[in-house]
Coordinates of C-alpha atoms in Angstrom, one line a residue:
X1 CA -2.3 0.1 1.0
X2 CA -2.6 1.8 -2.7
X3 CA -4.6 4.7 -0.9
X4 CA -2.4 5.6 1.0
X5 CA 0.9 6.2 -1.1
X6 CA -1.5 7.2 -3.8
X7 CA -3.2 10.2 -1.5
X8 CA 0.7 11.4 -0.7
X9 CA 1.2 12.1 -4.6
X10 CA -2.3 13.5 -5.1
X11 CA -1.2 15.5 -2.1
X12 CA 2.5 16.6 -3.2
X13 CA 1.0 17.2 -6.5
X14 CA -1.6 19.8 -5.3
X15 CA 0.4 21.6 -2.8
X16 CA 3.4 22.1 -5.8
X17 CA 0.1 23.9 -7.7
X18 CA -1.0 25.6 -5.0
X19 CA 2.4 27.2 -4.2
X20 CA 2.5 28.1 -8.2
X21 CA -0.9 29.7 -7.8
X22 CA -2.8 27.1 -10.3
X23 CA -6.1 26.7 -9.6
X24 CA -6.9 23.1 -9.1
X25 CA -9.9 20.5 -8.0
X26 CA -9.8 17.4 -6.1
X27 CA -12.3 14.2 -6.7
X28 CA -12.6 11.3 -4.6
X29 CA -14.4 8.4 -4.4
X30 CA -16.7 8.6 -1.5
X31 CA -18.9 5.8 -2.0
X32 CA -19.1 2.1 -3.8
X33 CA -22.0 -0.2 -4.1
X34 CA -20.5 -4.0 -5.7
X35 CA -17.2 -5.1 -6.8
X36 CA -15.1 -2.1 -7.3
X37 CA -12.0 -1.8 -9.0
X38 CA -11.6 1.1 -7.2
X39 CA -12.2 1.7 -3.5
X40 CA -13.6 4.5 -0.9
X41 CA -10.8 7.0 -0.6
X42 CA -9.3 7.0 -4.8
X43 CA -8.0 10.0 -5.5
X44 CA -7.8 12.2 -8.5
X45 CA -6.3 16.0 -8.7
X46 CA -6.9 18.0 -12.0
X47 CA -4.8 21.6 -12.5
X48 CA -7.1 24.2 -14.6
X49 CA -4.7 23.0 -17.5
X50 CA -5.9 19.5 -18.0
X51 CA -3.3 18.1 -16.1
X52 CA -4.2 15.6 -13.7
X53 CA -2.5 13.2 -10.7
X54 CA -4.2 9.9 -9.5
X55 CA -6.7 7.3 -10.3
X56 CA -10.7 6.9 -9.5
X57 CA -11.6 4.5 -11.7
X58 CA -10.4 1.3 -14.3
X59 CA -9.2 4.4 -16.5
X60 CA -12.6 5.1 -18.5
X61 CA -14.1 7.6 -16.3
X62 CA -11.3 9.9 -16.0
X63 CA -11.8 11.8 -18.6
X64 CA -15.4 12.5 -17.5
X65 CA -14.0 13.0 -14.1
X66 CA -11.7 15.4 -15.4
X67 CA -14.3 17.6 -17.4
X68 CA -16.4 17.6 -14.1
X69 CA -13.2 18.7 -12.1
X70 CA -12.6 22.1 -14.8
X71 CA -16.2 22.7 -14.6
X72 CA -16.0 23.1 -10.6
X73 CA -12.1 25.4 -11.1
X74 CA -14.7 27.8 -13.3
X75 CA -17.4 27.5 -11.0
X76 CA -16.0 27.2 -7.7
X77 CA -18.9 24.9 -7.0
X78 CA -18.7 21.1 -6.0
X79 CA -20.5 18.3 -7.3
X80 CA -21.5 14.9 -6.7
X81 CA -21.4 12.5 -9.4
X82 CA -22.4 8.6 -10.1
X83 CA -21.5 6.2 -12.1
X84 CA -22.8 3.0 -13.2
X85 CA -26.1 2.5 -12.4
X86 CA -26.5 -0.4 -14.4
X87 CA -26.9 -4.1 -13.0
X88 CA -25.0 -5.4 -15.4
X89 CA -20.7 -6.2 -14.3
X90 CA -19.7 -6.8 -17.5
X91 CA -21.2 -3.6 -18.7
X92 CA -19.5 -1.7 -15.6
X93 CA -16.5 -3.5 -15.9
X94 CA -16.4 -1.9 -19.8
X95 CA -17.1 1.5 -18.3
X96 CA -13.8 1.3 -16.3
X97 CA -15.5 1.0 -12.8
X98 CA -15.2 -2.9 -12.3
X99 CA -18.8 -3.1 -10.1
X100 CA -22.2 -4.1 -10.6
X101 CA -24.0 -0.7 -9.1
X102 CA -22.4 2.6 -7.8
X103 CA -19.8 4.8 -7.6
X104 CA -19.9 8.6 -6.4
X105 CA -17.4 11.4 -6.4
X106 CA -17.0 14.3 -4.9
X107 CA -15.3 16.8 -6.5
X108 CA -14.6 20.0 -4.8
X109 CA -12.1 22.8 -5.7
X110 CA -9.1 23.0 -3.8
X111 CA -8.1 26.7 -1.9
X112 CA -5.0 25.1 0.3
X113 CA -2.4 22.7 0.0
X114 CA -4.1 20.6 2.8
X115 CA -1.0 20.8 5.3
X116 CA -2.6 18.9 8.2
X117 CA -3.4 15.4 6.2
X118 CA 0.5 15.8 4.2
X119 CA 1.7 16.4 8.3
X120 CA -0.2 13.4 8.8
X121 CA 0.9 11.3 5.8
X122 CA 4.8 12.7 6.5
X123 CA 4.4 11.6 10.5
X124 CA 3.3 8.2 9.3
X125 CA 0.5 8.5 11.4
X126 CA -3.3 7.0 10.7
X127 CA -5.4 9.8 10.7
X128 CA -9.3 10.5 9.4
X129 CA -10.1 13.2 7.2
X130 CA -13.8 14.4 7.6
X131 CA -15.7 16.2 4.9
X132 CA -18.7 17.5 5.5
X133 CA -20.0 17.5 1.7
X134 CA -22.4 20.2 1.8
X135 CA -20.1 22.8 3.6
X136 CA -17.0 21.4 2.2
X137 CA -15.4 21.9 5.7
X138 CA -12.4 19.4 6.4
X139 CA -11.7 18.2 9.9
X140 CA -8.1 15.8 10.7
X141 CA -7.4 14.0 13.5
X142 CA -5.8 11.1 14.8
X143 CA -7.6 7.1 14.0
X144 CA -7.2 6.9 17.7
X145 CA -8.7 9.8 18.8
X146 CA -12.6 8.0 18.7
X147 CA -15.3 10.6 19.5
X148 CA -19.1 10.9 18.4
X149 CA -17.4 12.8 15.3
X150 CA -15.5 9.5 14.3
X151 CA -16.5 7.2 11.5
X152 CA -16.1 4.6 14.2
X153 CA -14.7 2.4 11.4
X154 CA -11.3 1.5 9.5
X155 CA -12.2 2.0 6.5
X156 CA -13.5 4.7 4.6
X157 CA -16.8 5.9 4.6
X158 CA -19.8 7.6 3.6
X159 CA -22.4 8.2 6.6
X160 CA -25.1 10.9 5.4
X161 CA -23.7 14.2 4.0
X162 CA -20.1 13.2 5.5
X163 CA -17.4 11.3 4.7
X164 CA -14.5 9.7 6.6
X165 CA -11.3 9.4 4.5
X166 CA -10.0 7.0 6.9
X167 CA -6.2 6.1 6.4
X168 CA -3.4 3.8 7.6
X169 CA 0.2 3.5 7.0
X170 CA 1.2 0.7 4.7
X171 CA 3.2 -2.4 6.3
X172 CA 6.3 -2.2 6.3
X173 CA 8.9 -4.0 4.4
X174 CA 12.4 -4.7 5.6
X175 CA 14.5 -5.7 2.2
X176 CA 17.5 -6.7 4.1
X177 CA 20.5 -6.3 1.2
X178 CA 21.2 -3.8 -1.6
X179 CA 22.5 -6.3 -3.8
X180 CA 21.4 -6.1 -7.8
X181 CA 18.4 -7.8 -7.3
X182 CA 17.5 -6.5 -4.0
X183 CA 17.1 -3.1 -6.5
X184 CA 14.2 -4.8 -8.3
X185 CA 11.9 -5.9 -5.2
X186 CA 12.6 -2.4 -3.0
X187 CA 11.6 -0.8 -6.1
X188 CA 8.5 -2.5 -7.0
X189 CA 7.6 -2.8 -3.8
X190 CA 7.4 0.4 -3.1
X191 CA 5.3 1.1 -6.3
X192 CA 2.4 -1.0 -4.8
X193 CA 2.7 0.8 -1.5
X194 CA 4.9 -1.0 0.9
X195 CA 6.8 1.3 3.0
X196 CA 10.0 0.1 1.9
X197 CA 13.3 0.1 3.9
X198 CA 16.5 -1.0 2.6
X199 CA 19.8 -2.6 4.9
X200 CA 22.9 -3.4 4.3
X201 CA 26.0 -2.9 5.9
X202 CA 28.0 -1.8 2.9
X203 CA 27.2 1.8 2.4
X204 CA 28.6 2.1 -0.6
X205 CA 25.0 0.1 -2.4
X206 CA 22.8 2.3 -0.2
X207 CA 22.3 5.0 -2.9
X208 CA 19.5 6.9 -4.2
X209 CA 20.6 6.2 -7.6
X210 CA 19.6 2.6 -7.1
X211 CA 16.6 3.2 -4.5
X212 CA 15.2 6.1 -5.2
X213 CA 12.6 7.9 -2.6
X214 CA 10.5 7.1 -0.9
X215 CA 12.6 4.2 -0.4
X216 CA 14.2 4.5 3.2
X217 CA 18.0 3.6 3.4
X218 CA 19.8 2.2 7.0
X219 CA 23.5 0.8 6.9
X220 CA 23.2 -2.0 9.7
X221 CA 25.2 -5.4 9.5
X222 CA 22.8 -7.6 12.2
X223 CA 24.0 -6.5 15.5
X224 CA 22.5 -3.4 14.7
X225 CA 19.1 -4.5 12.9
X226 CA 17.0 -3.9 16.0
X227 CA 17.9 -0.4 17.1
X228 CA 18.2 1.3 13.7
X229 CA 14.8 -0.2 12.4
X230 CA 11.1 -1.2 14.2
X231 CA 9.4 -3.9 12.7
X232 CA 5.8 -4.6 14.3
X233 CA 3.8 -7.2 13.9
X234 CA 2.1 -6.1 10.5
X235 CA 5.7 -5.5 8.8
X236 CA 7.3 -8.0 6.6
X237 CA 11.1 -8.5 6.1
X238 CA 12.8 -10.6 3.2
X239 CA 16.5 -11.6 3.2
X240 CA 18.8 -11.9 0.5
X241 CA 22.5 -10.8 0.8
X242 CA 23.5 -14.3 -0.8
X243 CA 26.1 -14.4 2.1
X244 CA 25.7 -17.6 4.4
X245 CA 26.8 -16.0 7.7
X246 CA 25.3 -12.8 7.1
X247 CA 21.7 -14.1 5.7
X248 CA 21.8 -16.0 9.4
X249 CA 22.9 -13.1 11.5
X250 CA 20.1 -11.4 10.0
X251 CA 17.8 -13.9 10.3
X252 CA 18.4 -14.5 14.0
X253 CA 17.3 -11.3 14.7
X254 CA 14.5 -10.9 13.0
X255 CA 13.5 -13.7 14.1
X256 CA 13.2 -11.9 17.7
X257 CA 11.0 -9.2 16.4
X258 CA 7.4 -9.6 15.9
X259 CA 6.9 -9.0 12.1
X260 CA 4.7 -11.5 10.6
X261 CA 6.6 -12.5 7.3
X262 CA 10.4 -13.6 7.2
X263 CA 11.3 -14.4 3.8
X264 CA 14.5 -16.2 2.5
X265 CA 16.2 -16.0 -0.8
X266 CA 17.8 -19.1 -2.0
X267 CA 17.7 -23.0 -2.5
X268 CA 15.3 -24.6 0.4
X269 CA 18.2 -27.0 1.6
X270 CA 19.8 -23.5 2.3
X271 CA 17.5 -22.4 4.4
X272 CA 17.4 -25.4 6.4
X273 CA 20.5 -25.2 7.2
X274 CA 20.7 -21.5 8.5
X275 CA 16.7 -23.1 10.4
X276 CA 19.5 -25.8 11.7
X277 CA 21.4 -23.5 13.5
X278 CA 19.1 -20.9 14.6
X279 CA 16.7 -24.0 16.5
X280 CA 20.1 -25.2 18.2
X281 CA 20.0 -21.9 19.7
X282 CA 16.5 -22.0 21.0
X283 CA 13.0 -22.4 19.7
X284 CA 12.1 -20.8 16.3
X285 CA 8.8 -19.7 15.2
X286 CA 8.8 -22.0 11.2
X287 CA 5.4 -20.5 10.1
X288 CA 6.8 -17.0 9.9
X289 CA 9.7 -18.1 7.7
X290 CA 9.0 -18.4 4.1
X291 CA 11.6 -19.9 2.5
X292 CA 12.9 -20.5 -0.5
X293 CA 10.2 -16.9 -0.6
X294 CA 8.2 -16.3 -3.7
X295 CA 4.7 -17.5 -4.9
X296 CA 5.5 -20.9 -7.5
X297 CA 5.3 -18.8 -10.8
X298 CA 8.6 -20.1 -12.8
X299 CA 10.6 -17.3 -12.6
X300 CA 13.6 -16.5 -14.7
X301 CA 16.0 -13.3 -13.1
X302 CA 15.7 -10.5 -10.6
X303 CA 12.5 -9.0 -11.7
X304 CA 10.5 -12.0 -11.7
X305 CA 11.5 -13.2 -8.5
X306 CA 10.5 -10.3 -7.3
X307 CA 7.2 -10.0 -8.6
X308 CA 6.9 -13.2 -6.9
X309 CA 7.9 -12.1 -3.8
X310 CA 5.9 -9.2 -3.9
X311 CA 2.8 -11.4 -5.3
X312 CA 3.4 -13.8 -1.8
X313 CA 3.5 -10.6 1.0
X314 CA 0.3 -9.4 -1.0
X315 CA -1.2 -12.8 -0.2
X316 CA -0.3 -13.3 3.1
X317 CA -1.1 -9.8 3.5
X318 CA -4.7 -10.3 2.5
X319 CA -4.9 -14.1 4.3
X320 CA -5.5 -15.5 0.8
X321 CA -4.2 -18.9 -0.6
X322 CA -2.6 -17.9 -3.8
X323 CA -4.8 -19.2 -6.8
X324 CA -5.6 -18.5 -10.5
X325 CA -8.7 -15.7 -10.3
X326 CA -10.5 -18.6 -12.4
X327 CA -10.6 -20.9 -10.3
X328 CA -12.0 -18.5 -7.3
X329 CA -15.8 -18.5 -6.6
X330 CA -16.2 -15.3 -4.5
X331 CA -16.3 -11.9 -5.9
X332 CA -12.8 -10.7 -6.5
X333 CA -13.0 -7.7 -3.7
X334 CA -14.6 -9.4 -1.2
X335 CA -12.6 -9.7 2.1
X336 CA -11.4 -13.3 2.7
X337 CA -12.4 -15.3 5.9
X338 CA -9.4 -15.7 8.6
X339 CA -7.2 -18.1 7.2
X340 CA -7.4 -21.7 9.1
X341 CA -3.9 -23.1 10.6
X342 CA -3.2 -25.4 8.0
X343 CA -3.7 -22.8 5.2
X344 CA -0.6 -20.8 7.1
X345 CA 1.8 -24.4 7.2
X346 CA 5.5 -23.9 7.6
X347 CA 7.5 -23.0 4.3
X348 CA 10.8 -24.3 6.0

């Protein structure tokens, strides 16, 4: 999800230099071996000044990153580079790489401001980029478009001398109000990587001086939820105009789209009741409403419930039971199993 909102201002950032004629170099991280606080597909631009967009590591190895990235603007050369060889996590966690073996960059200078991926990324479409790292020819095309070229995976990847930057558009998050506090989850959403869009039916909140881009703004009251705004089955919706009628309106028709996650500001007994009326209506579908929504943190004003909230999609998101990172025995990174009926129980 970070990847992909992280490539578009690596992207942005390197076609604004390559319009202004400053020489620049891009690294990536093309390959991981352990627990990595950083994945396949981290992004890092440097300009020939110092200057530098995105994130490959913890923090530490930027600034070797970056030395590597001027050395390939004066050469013109790329290079591959490791890091963390050691065994040891707690010494790679102390380097800034968060793994117990390898991680390799590439870092190549940059002669174009890579229009096919930012048509890509602007199109929201999931797309592969191919490197071949020897020649340092790029190939885009669609995720769908499988071939004998394809990384025939989802994920990034290395396979020999090639690498498969392999990305997908973030879920989508429906934040239905523009209320105060609605502000502070569209807003921090969106800086985790949720596509974020914003309704309301009172224009007059949907501003850019409250939701700044790339935050997506729709007027809609309910009746018109559905034809202004697709929500598939991987996008997640929370409501909270603090309006009775409206918060069911709303509710009632999201509840006939597929998105997985239906969350619900306010007092559980509230909730019920809107549940009430909605199941006199016809059958509702409880374990995709989260309500009162949030993760059980103790929060205290806007920005903590949303940190909550935002703290809950990112669970559900990655099928994890929210826990303390003490108490978990598995390797932080590692991909959680398919979580079991009861761990998905009703929140209504």
């Amino acid at each position: 999800m970070k990847q992909w909102l992280e490539t578009r201002q690596v992207l942005a950032r390197l076609a604004e230099w390559q319009a202004a004629g400053v020489p620049c170099a891009l690294a990536t991280v093309i390959r991981v071996q352990g627990s990595a606080y950083r994945h396949e597909g981290a992004k890092l631009v440097v300009a020939a000044s110092g200057e530098h967009v995105g994130n490959v590591s913890g923090g530490c190895l930027e600034a070797d990153v970056r030395e590597v990235a001027l050395r390939v603007i004066r050469s013109g050369i790329a290079e591959r580079r490791e890091y963390c060889g050691s065994i040891d996590e707690i010494q790679a966690w102390d380097l800034g790489v968060g793994c117990e073996g390898v991680v390799e960059l590439f870092i190549e200078p940059v002669h174009d401001a890579r229009e096919a991926e930012r048509a890509m990324l602007a199109a929201e479409r999931a797309h592969v980029v191919e490197t071949d790292l020897l020649s340092g020819v790029r190939r885009v095309y669609p995720l769908d478009a499988r071939g004998e070229q394809s990384s025939g995976s989802d994920a990034s990847t290395l396979r020999g001398d090639r690498f498969f930057d392999v990305l997908e558009p973030p879920p989508r998050l429906l934040v239905v109000s523009a209320g105060d506090d609605a502000v502070h989850l569209a807003r921090l959403a969106s800086s985790v990587g949720f596509r974020v869009v914003v309704a309301d039916r009172r224009p007059g909140l949907l501003t850019r001086e409250r939701f700044p881009l790339p935050i997506h703004l729709v007027e809609a009251d309910a009746a018109q939820l559905a034809e202004r705004i697709v929500l598939d089955a991987d996008a997640f919706a929370v409501v909270m105009t603090h309006n009775f009628a409206d918060d069911t309106d709303y509710l009632r028709a999201l509840l006939r789209t597929p998105a997985r996650y239906l969350g619900v500001l306010g007092p559980r007994q509230r909730t019920a009741r809107i549940l009430g009326i909605l199941r006199n209506e016809g059958p509702v579908e409880h374990e995709r409403v989260f309500g009162p929504v949030g993760l059980d943190i103790g929060t205290d004003g806007a920005e903590q419930v949303a940190l909550s909230v935002v703290a809950e999609m990112l669970a559900v998101r990655s099928g994890r039971r929210p826990q303390s990172l003490r108490e978990r025995q598995a390797p932080i990174h590692a991909a959680e199993p398919t979580p079991s009926a009861s761990s998905s129980a009703p929140r209504s």
